[in-house]
Amino acid sequence: MTATLLAHDGHIARVQGIQVGHFTDPRRPTGCSVVLCPQGAVGGVDVRGAAPGTRETDLLDPSHLVQQVHGITLSGGSAWGLDAASGTVRWLEEQGVGLDIGVGRIPLVPAAVLFDVMLGDMRIRPDAAAGYAACQAASHERPAEGSVGAGAGAVVGKIFGHARAMKGGIGTASFTVDGVTVGALVACNALGDVYHPHTGQLLAGARTADGQQLLGARDALLRGEAPSAILAGSNTTLGVVATDAQITKPQAQRLATVAHDGLARAINPVHTMSDGDTLFALGTGQSGRNLGLMTLFTLAAEAVALATARAILLAQSVDVAGQERLPSWADWQARAHA
């Protein structure tokens, strides 16, 4: 079943009207990712984690005036990484994209960040130039996955300490039904472990004290093992779920809410006090078609679950000077078959 996940060829840029780009900083594991909808899309958001870092999420409230946004920025760098969205705004403005205010256009770009500043020099973090570079790289092609963009510095399974964690990343998936596509892009930096969403197989997370095996944080907690002291806000899974179905802004909000079911299928524990789990939803309407909400929501949750797992399966181990190596799922598989 893991091979099936790796073979999945769907991706969020298959959604009509969507472009995706990454910037990965070569100086340390960090970066940002953009999901652009230059022709506009209705948007929604559901912030489920208790320690979020966000920008421009209030305008996505269904009762608020603005109906469309022009992109989403996901970034590493914790609160400093929110600056990457300024680069996205600048790039879109240069393309003539944004809300027409008569004297010019204002691109509307909500954003969210994850905490990756424990890997290397924390003074290196995504800024406006990084967001701009991600936009320059954006296309309708399949986005890179694994340890790139907003997932470059992602780490999962930190419940029993960062030294016993594993490498996270960014992944994508999509499904098409009756001419309507629903896709997801997920950067997984979860406090919890990550599981195969179909089989329940533990893929990555907290390791045993000797670092040689997966511990199984859920079972350890149920046995009464005490977690390590956890820095608030030091985790977070971010994502965008997008569709080219014709949906309303309230429906986009609901799409973001239901999409969190996908996180719950792949991450345990999820939505903790130390995670800032945030999912955005975009509806471009460019398929010109409608799809029943039951089917639409089912596709969204499934795409998020698969994208989360792919973020782990395609991540790469990381070595940072003076720090212990963080292994990836791929490394462990190679070792098992050596």
CSV table of C-alpha atoms in Angstrom, one decimal:
chain,number,residue,atom,x,y,z
A,1,MET,CA,0.0,0.0,0.0
A,2,THR,CA,2.9,2.4,0.5
A,3,ALA,CA,3.9,1.8,-3.1
A,4,THR,CA,0.5,2.9,-4.1
A,5,LEU,CA,0.9,6.2,-2.3
A,6,LEU,CA,4.3,6.7,-3.9
A,7,ALA,CA,2.8,5.9,-7.3
A,8,HIS,CA,-0.1,8.4,-6.9
A,9,ASP,CA,0.3,10.9,-9.8
A,10,GLY,CA,-2.3,13.5,-8.8
A,11,HIS,CA,-1.2,16.9,-7.6
A,12,ILE,CA,-2.7,20.3,-6.7
A,13,ALA,CA,-1.5,22.1,-9.9
A,14,ARG,CA,-4.0,19.9,-11.8
A,15,VAL,CA,-6.7,22.1,-10.4
A,16,GLN,CA,-7.5,24.6,-13.2
A,17,GLY,CA,-6.3,28.1,-12.3
A,18,ILE,CA,-3.7,27.0,-9.8
A,19,GLN,CA,0.1,27.4,-9.9
A,20,VAL,CA,2.6,26.2,-7.3
A,21,GLY,CA,6.2,27.3,-6.6
A,22,HIS,CA,8.8,26.6,-4.0
A,23,PHE,CA,11.8,28.4,-2.7
A,24,THR,CA,14.3,26.3,-0.7
A,25,ASP,CA,17.1,28.2,1.1
A,26,PRO,CA,20.5,26.5,0.4
A,27,ARG,CA,22.0,27.9,3.7
A,28,ARG,CA,19.9,25.8,6.1
A,29,PRO,CA,16.8,23.7,5.9
A,30,THR,CA,14.0,26.2,5.4
A,31,GLY,CA,11.9,27.7,2.6
A,32,CYS,CA,8.5,28.7,1.5
A,33,SER,CA,5.8,27.6,-1.0
A,34,VAL,CA,3.2,29.5,-2.8
A,35,VAL,CA,-0.2,28.4,-4.3
A,36,LEU,CA,-1.2,31.1,-6.8
A,37,CYS,CA,-4.6,31.7,-8.3
A,38,PRO,CA,-4.0,34.9,-10.4
A,39,GLN,CA,-7.5,35.0,-11.8
A,40,GLY,CA,-8.9,34.9,-8.3
A,41,ALA,CA,-10.5,32.2,-6.1
A,42,VAL,CA,-13.0,32.1,-3.3
A,43,GLY,CA,-11.2,31.2,-0.1
A,44,GLY,CA,-11.7,29.7,3.3
A,45,VAL,CA,-9.5,28.7,6.2
A,46,ASP,CA,-9.7,26.6,9.3
A,47,VAL,CA,-7.1,27.1,12.0
A,48,ARG,CA,-7.4,24.0,14.2
A,49,GLY,CA,-4.1,24.0,16.0
A,50,ALA,CA,-3.7,26.1,19.2
A,51,ALA,CA,-0.4,27.8,18.3
A,52,PRO,CA,-0.9,29.3,14.8
A,53,GLY,CA,1.1,31.9,13.0
A,54,THR,CA,-1.0,33.5,10.3
A,55,ARG,CA,-1.6,36.6,8.1
A,56,GLU,CA,-4.8,37.9,6.4
A,57,THR,CA,-7.0,35.0,7.6
A,58,ASP,CA,-9.7,37.3,8.9
A,59,LEU,CA,-10.7,38.4,5.3
A,60,LEU,CA,-11.6,34.8,4.6
A,61,ASP,CA,-14.5,34.8,7.0
A,62,PRO,CA,-17.6,34.2,4.9
A,63,SER,CA,-19.3,37.2,6.4
A,64,HIS,CA,-16.5,39.6,5.4
A,65,LEU,CA,-16.5,41.8,2.3
A,66,VAL,CA,-13.7,40.4,0.1
A,67,GLN,CA,-14.9,37.5,-2.0
A,68,GLN,CA,-11.7,36.4,-3.7
A,69,VAL,CA,-8.0,36.0,-2.9
A,70,HIS,CA,-5.0,35.6,-5.3
A,71,GLY,CA,-2.7,33.2,-3.6
A,72,ILE,CA,-1.6,31.5,-0.4
A,73,THR,CA,1.9,31.5,1.1
A,74,LEU,CA,3.1,28.7,3.3
A,75,SER,CA,6.5,29.3,5.0
A,76,GLY,CA,9.1,28.1,7.4
A,77,GLY,CA,10.8,30.5,9.8
A,78,SER,CA,8.1,30.8,12.4
A,79,ALA,CA,6.7,34.3,12.8
A,80,TRP,CA,9.5,35.8,10.8
A,81,GLY,CA,8.4,33.7,7.8
A,82,LEU,CA,5.2,35.6,7.5
A,83,ASP,CA,7.3,38.2,5.6
A,84,ALA,CA,7.5,35.8,2.7
A,85,ALA,CA,3.9,36.7,1.8
A,86,SER,CA,5.1,40.3,1.1
A,87,GLY,CA,7.2,39.0,-1.7
A,88,THR,CA,4.2,37.1,-3.1
A,89,VAL,CA,2.1,40.3,-3.0
A,90,ARG,CA,4.9,42.2,-4.8
A,91,TRP,CA,5.2,39.6,-7.5
A,92,LEU,CA,1.5,39.4,-8.1
A,93,GLU,CA,1.2,43.2,-8.2
A,94,GLU,CA,3.9,43.3,-10.9
A,95,GLN,CA,1.7,40.9,-12.9
A,96,GLY,CA,-1.3,43.2,-12.7
A,97,VAL,CA,-3.1,40.9,-10.3
A,98,GLY,CA,-5.1,42.0,-7.3
A,99,LEU,CA,-8.3,43.7,-6.0
A,100,ASP,CA,-9.0,46.7,-8.2
A,101,ILE,CA,-9.0,49.8,-6.0
A,102,GLY,CA,-9.1,52.3,-8.9
A,103,VAL,CA,-5.5,53.6,-8.4
A,104,GLY,CA,-4.0,50.2,-8.6
A,105,ARG,CA,-4.5,46.6,-7.5
A,106,ILE,CA,-4.0,44.9,-4.1
A,107,PRO,CA,-3.1,41.2,-4.2
A,108,LEU,CA,-4.8,39.4,-1.4
A,109,VAL,CA,-2.5,36.6,-0.1
A,110,PRO,CA,-3.3,34.9,3.2
A,111,ALA,CA,-0.3,33.1,4.8
A,112,ALA,CA,0.7,30.7,7.5
A,113,VAL,CA,4.0,29.6,9.0
A,114,LEU,CA,5.6,26.6,10.6
A,115,PHE,CA,8.4,26.4,13.2
A,116,ASP,CA,11.6,25.1,11.7
A,117,VAL,CA,14.2,27.3,13.4
A,118,MET,CA,15.8,24.5,15.5
A,119,LEU,CA,17.7,23.3,12.4
A,120,GLY,CA,20.8,25.4,11.9
A,121,ASP,CA,21.1,29.2,12.2
A,122,MET,CA,17.7,30.6,13.1
A,123,ARG,CA,18.7,34.0,11.7
A,124,ILE,CA,18.3,32.5,8.3
A,125,ARG,CA,14.6,32.4,7.5
A,126,PRO,CA,12.3,33.0,4.5
A,127,ASP,CA,11.7,36.7,3.8
A,128,ALA,CA,10.0,38.7,1.0
A,129,ALA,CA,12.7,37.8,-1.5
A,130,ALA,CA,12.1,34.1,-0.8
A,131,GLY,CA,8.3,34.6,-1.4
A,132,TYR,CA,9.1,36.4,-4.6
A,133,ALA,CA,11.4,33.7,-5.8
A,134,ALA,CA,8.8,31.0,-5.1
A,135,CYS,CA,6.4,32.9,-7.3
A,136,GLN,CA,9.0,33.2,-10.1
A,137,ALA,CA,9.3,29.4,-9.9
A,138,ALA,CA,5.5,28.7,-9.9
A,139,SER,CA,3.9,26.7,-12.7
A,140,HIS,CA,1.2,24.3,-13.6
A,141,GLU,CA,3.6,21.4,-13.5
A,142,ARG,CA,3.8,18.8,-10.8
A,143,PRO,CA,5.4,20.5,-7.7
A,144,ALA,CA,8.5,19.0,-6.1
A,145,GLU,CA,7.8,17.1,-2.9
A,146,GLY,CA,9.7,16.1,0.2
A,147,SER,CA,12.3,18.3,1.8
A,148,VAL,CA,11.7,21.4,-0.3
A,149,GLY,CA,9.9,24.7,0.1
A,150,ALA,CA,7.9,25.1,3.3
A,151,GLY,CA,8.7,21.5,4.1
A,152,ALA,CA,12.5,21.9,3.9
A,153,GLY,CA,12.9,22.2,7.6
A,154,ALA,CA,9.9,20.2,8.7
A,155,VAL,CA,10.3,17.6,11.5
A,156,VAL,CA,7.8,15.2,12.9
A,157,GLY,CA,7.4,13.1,16.0
A,158,LYS,CA,8.8,15.5,18.6
A,159,ILE,CA,6.7,14.4,21.6
A,160,PHE,CA,9.7,12.7,23.3
A,161,GLY,CA,12.2,15.3,22.2
A,162,HIS,CA,13.6,16.8,19.0
A,163,ALA,CA,16.6,14.4,19.1
A,164,ARG,CA,14.2,11.4,18.7
A,165,ALA,CA,12.2,12.9,15.9
A,166,MET,CA,12.3,12.3,12.1
A,167,LYS,CA,12.3,14.4,9.0
A,168,GLY,CA,9.1,15.8,7.7
A,169,GLY,CA,8.4,17.5,4.3
A,170,ILE,CA,5.8,18.7,1.9
A,171,GLY,CA,3.5,16.6,-0.3
A,172,THR,CA,0.7,16.8,-2.8
A,173,ALA,CA,-2.2,14.8,-4.1
A,174,SER,CA,-5.4,15.2,-6.2
A,175,PHE,CA,-8.5,13.5,-7.5
A,176,THR,CA,-10.7,14.2,-10.4
A,177,VAL,CA,-14.4,13.2,-10.6
A,178,ASP,CA,-16.8,14.3,-13.4
A,179,GLY,CA,-14.4,16.9,-14.7
A,180,VAL,CA,-13.8,18.5,-11.3
A,181,THR,CA,-10.4,18.3,-9.6
A,182,VAL,CA,-9.7,18.6,-5.9
A,183,GLY,CA,-6.0,18.8,-4.9
A,184,ALA,CA,-4.0,19.4,-1.7
A,185,LEU,CA,-0.5,20.6,-0.8
A,186,VAL,CA,0.6,19.8,2.8
A,187,ALA,CA,3.7,20.8,4.7
A,188,CYS,CA,4.0,18.4,7.6
A,189,ASN,CA,5.9,19.6,10.7
A,190,ALA,CA,3.7,17.8,13.2
A,191,LEU,CA,4.3,17.2,16.8
A,192,GLY,CA,2.7,13.8,16.4
A,193,ASP,CA,3.5,10.7,14.4
A,194,VAL,CA,2.5,10.2,10.8
A,195,TYR,CA,0.5,7.1,9.7
A,196,HIS,CA,-0.5,5.5,6.4
A,197,PRO,CA,-4.0,6.9,6.0
A,198,HIS,CA,-5.4,3.6,4.6
A,199,THR,CA,-3.6,0.8,6.5
A,200,GLY,CA,-2.8,2.6,9.8
A,201,GLN,CA,0.9,1.7,9.4
A,202,LEU,CA,3.2,4.0,11.4
A,203,LEU,CA,5.5,5.7,8.9
A,204,ALA,CA,7.5,8.2,10.9
A,205,GLY,CA,7.6,9.9,14.2
A,206,ALA,CA,9.1,9.6,17.7
A,207,ARG,CA,11.9,7.0,17.9
A,208,THR,CA,13.0,4.9,20.8
A,209,ALA,CA,15.6,6.2,23.2
A,210,ASP,CA,18.4,4.5,21.2
A,211,GLY,CA,17.0,6.0,18.0
A,212,GLN,CA,16.8,2.6,16.2
A,213,GLN,CA,13.1,2.0,16.1
A,214,LEU,CA,9.8,3.8,15.9
A,215,LEU,CA,8.3,4.2,19.4
A,216,GLY,CA,4.7,4.8,18.6
A,217,ALA,CA,3.9,7.9,20.5
A,218,ARG,CA,0.2,7.2,20.8
A,219,ASP,CA,0.8,3.8,22.5
A,220,ALA,CA,3.5,5.3,24.7
A,221,LEU,CA,1.2,8.0,25.9
A,222,LEU,CA,-1.5,5.4,26.6
A,223,ARG,CA,1.0,3.5,28.7
A,224,GLY,CA,1.5,6.6,30.7
A,225,GLU,CA,5.0,7.6,29.4
A,226,ALA,CA,5.4,11.3,30.0
A,227,PRO,CA,6.1,13.5,27.0
A,228,SER,CA,9.1,15.9,27.0
A,229,ALA,CA,8.6,19.5,27.7
A,230,ILE,CA,7.3,21.0,24.5
A,231,LEU,CA,8.0,24.5,23.3
A,232,ALA,CA,4.6,26.1,22.4
A,233,GLY,CA,4.2,26.7,18.7
A,234,SER,CA,7.2,24.6,17.8
A,235,ASN,CA,5.2,22.4,15.4
A,236,THR,CA,2.5,22.8,12.8
A,237,THR,CA,1.0,21.2,9.7
A,238,LEU,CA,0.0,23.6,7.0
A,239,GLY,CA,-1.9,23.0,3.8
A,240,VAL,CA,-4.0,24.2,0.9
A,241,VAL,CA,-6.9,22.3,-0.6
A,242,ALA,CA,-8.0,23.6,-3.9
A,243,THR,CA,-10.8,22.8,-6.4
A,244,ASP,CA,-11.9,24.1,-9.8
A,245,ALA,CA,-15.5,23.3,-8.9
A,246,GLN,CA,-17.9,26.3,-8.7
A,247,ILE,CA,-18.3,26.9,-5.0
A,248,THR,CA,-19.3,29.8,-2.8
A,249,LYS,CA,-17.2,31.4,-0.1
A,250,PRO,CA,-19.2,29.7,2.7
A,251,GLN,CA,-18.6,26.4,0.9
A,252,ALA,CA,-14.9,27.1,0.7
A,253,GLN,CA,-14.9,27.7,4.4
A,254,ARG,CA,-16.6,24.4,5.0
A,255,LEU,CA,-14.1,22.7,2.6
A,256,ALA,CA,-11.2,23.9,4.8
A,257,THR,CA,-13.0,22.5,7.8
A,258,VAL,CA,-13.7,19.1,6.4
A,259,ALA,CA,-10.2,18.8,4.9
A,260,HIS,CA,-8.9,18.6,8.5
A,261,ASP,CA,-10.3,15.1,8.6
A,262,GLY,CA,-7.5,14.2,6.3
A,263,LEU,CA,-4.9,15.4,8.8
A,264,ALA,CA,-6.6,13.4,11.5
A,265,ARG,CA,-6.3,10.2,9.4
A,266,ALA,CA,-2.6,10.7,8.9
A,267,ILE,CA,-1.3,12.3,12.1
A,268,ASN,CA,-1.7,11.3,15.8
A,269,PRO,CA,-1.9,13.3,18.0
A,270,VAL,CA,-3.0,16.2,15.8
A,271,HIS,CA,-4.3,19.7,16.5
A,272,THR,CA,-2.4,19.9,19.8
A,273,MET,CA,-1.7,22.9,22.0
A,274,SER,CA,1.8,23.1,20.5
A,275,ASP,CA,0.7,22.8,16.8
A,276,GLY,CA,-0.6,25.6,14.7
A,277,ASP,CA,-2.4,23.3,12.2
A,278,THR,CA,-4.0,25.5,9.5
A,279,LEU,CA,-5.7,24.5,6.2
A,280,PHE,CA,-6.7,27.0,3.5
A,281,ALA,CA,-9.3,26.2,0.8
A,282,LEU,CA,-9.5,27.7,-2.7
A,283,GLY,CA,-12.2,27.5,-5.3
A,284,THR,CA,-11.3,28.7,-8.7
A,285,GLY,CA,-14.5,27.7,-10.4
A,286,GLN,CA,-12.6,27.2,-13.7
A,287,SER,CA,-14.0,23.8,-14.5
A,288,GLY,CA,-17.4,25.4,-14.9
A,289,ARG,CA,-18.9,22.5,-13.1
A,290,ASN,CA,-20.5,21.7,-9.8
A,291,LEU,CA,-20.0,18.6,-7.7
A,292,GLY,CA,-22.1,17.5,-4.8
A,293,LEU,CA,-20.7,18.7,-1.6
A,294,MET,CA,-20.5,15.1,-0.2
A,295,THR,CA,-18.2,14.1,-3.0
A,296,LEU,CA,-16.3,17.3,-2.9
A,297,PHE,CA,-15.6,17.1,0.8
A,298,THR,CA,-14.7,13.4,0.5
A,299,LEU,CA,-12.1,14.2,-2.2
A,300,ALA,CA,-10.7,17.0,-0.1
A,301,ALA,CA,-10.1,15.0,3.0
A,302,GLU,CA,-8.6,12.1,1.0
A,303,ALA,CA,-6.3,14.4,-0.9
A,304,VAL,CA,-5.1,16.0,2.4
A,305,ALA,CA,-4.5,12.6,3.9
A,306,LEU,CA,-2.5,11.3,1.0
A,307,ALA,CA,-0.5,14.6,0.6
A,308,THR,CA,0.5,14.4,4.3
A,309,ALA,CA,1.7,10.8,3.9
A,310,ARG,CA,3.6,11.7,0.7
A,311,ALA,CA,5.3,14.6,2.6
A,312,ILE,CA,6.9,11.9,4.8
A,313,LEU,CA,7.6,9.2,2.2
A,314,LEU,CA,9.5,11.7,0.0
A,315,ALA,CA,11.3,13.6,2.7
A,316,GLN,CA,15.1,13.4,2.9
A,317,SER,CA,17.3,13.0,6.0
A,318,VAL,CA,19.1,16.1,7.1
A,319,ASP,CA,22.5,16.8,8.7
A,320,VAL,CA,23.1,20.1,10.4
A,321,ALA,CA,26.5,20.9,11.9
A,322,GLY,CA,26.6,20.2,15.6
A,323,GLN,CA,23.2,18.5,15.6
A,324,GLU,CA,22.2,14.8,15.4
A,325,ARG,CA,21.1,13.5,12.0
A,326,LEU,CA,17.4,13.4,11.5
A,327,PRO,CA,16.5,10.3,9.6
A,328,SER,CA,13.8,10.0,6.9
A,329,TRP,CA,11.4,7.2,6.1
A,330,ALA,CA,13.3,6.6,2.9
A,331,ASP,CA,16.6,6.1,4.8
A,332,TRP,CA,15.0,3.6,7.1
A,333,GLN,CA,13.6,1.7,4.2
A,334,ALA,CA,17.0,1.6,2.5
A,335,ARG,CA,18.5,0.3,5.8
A,336,ALA,CA,15.8,-2.4,6.1
A,337,HIS,CA,16.5,-3.7,2.6
A,338,ALA,CA,20.3,-3.4,2.8
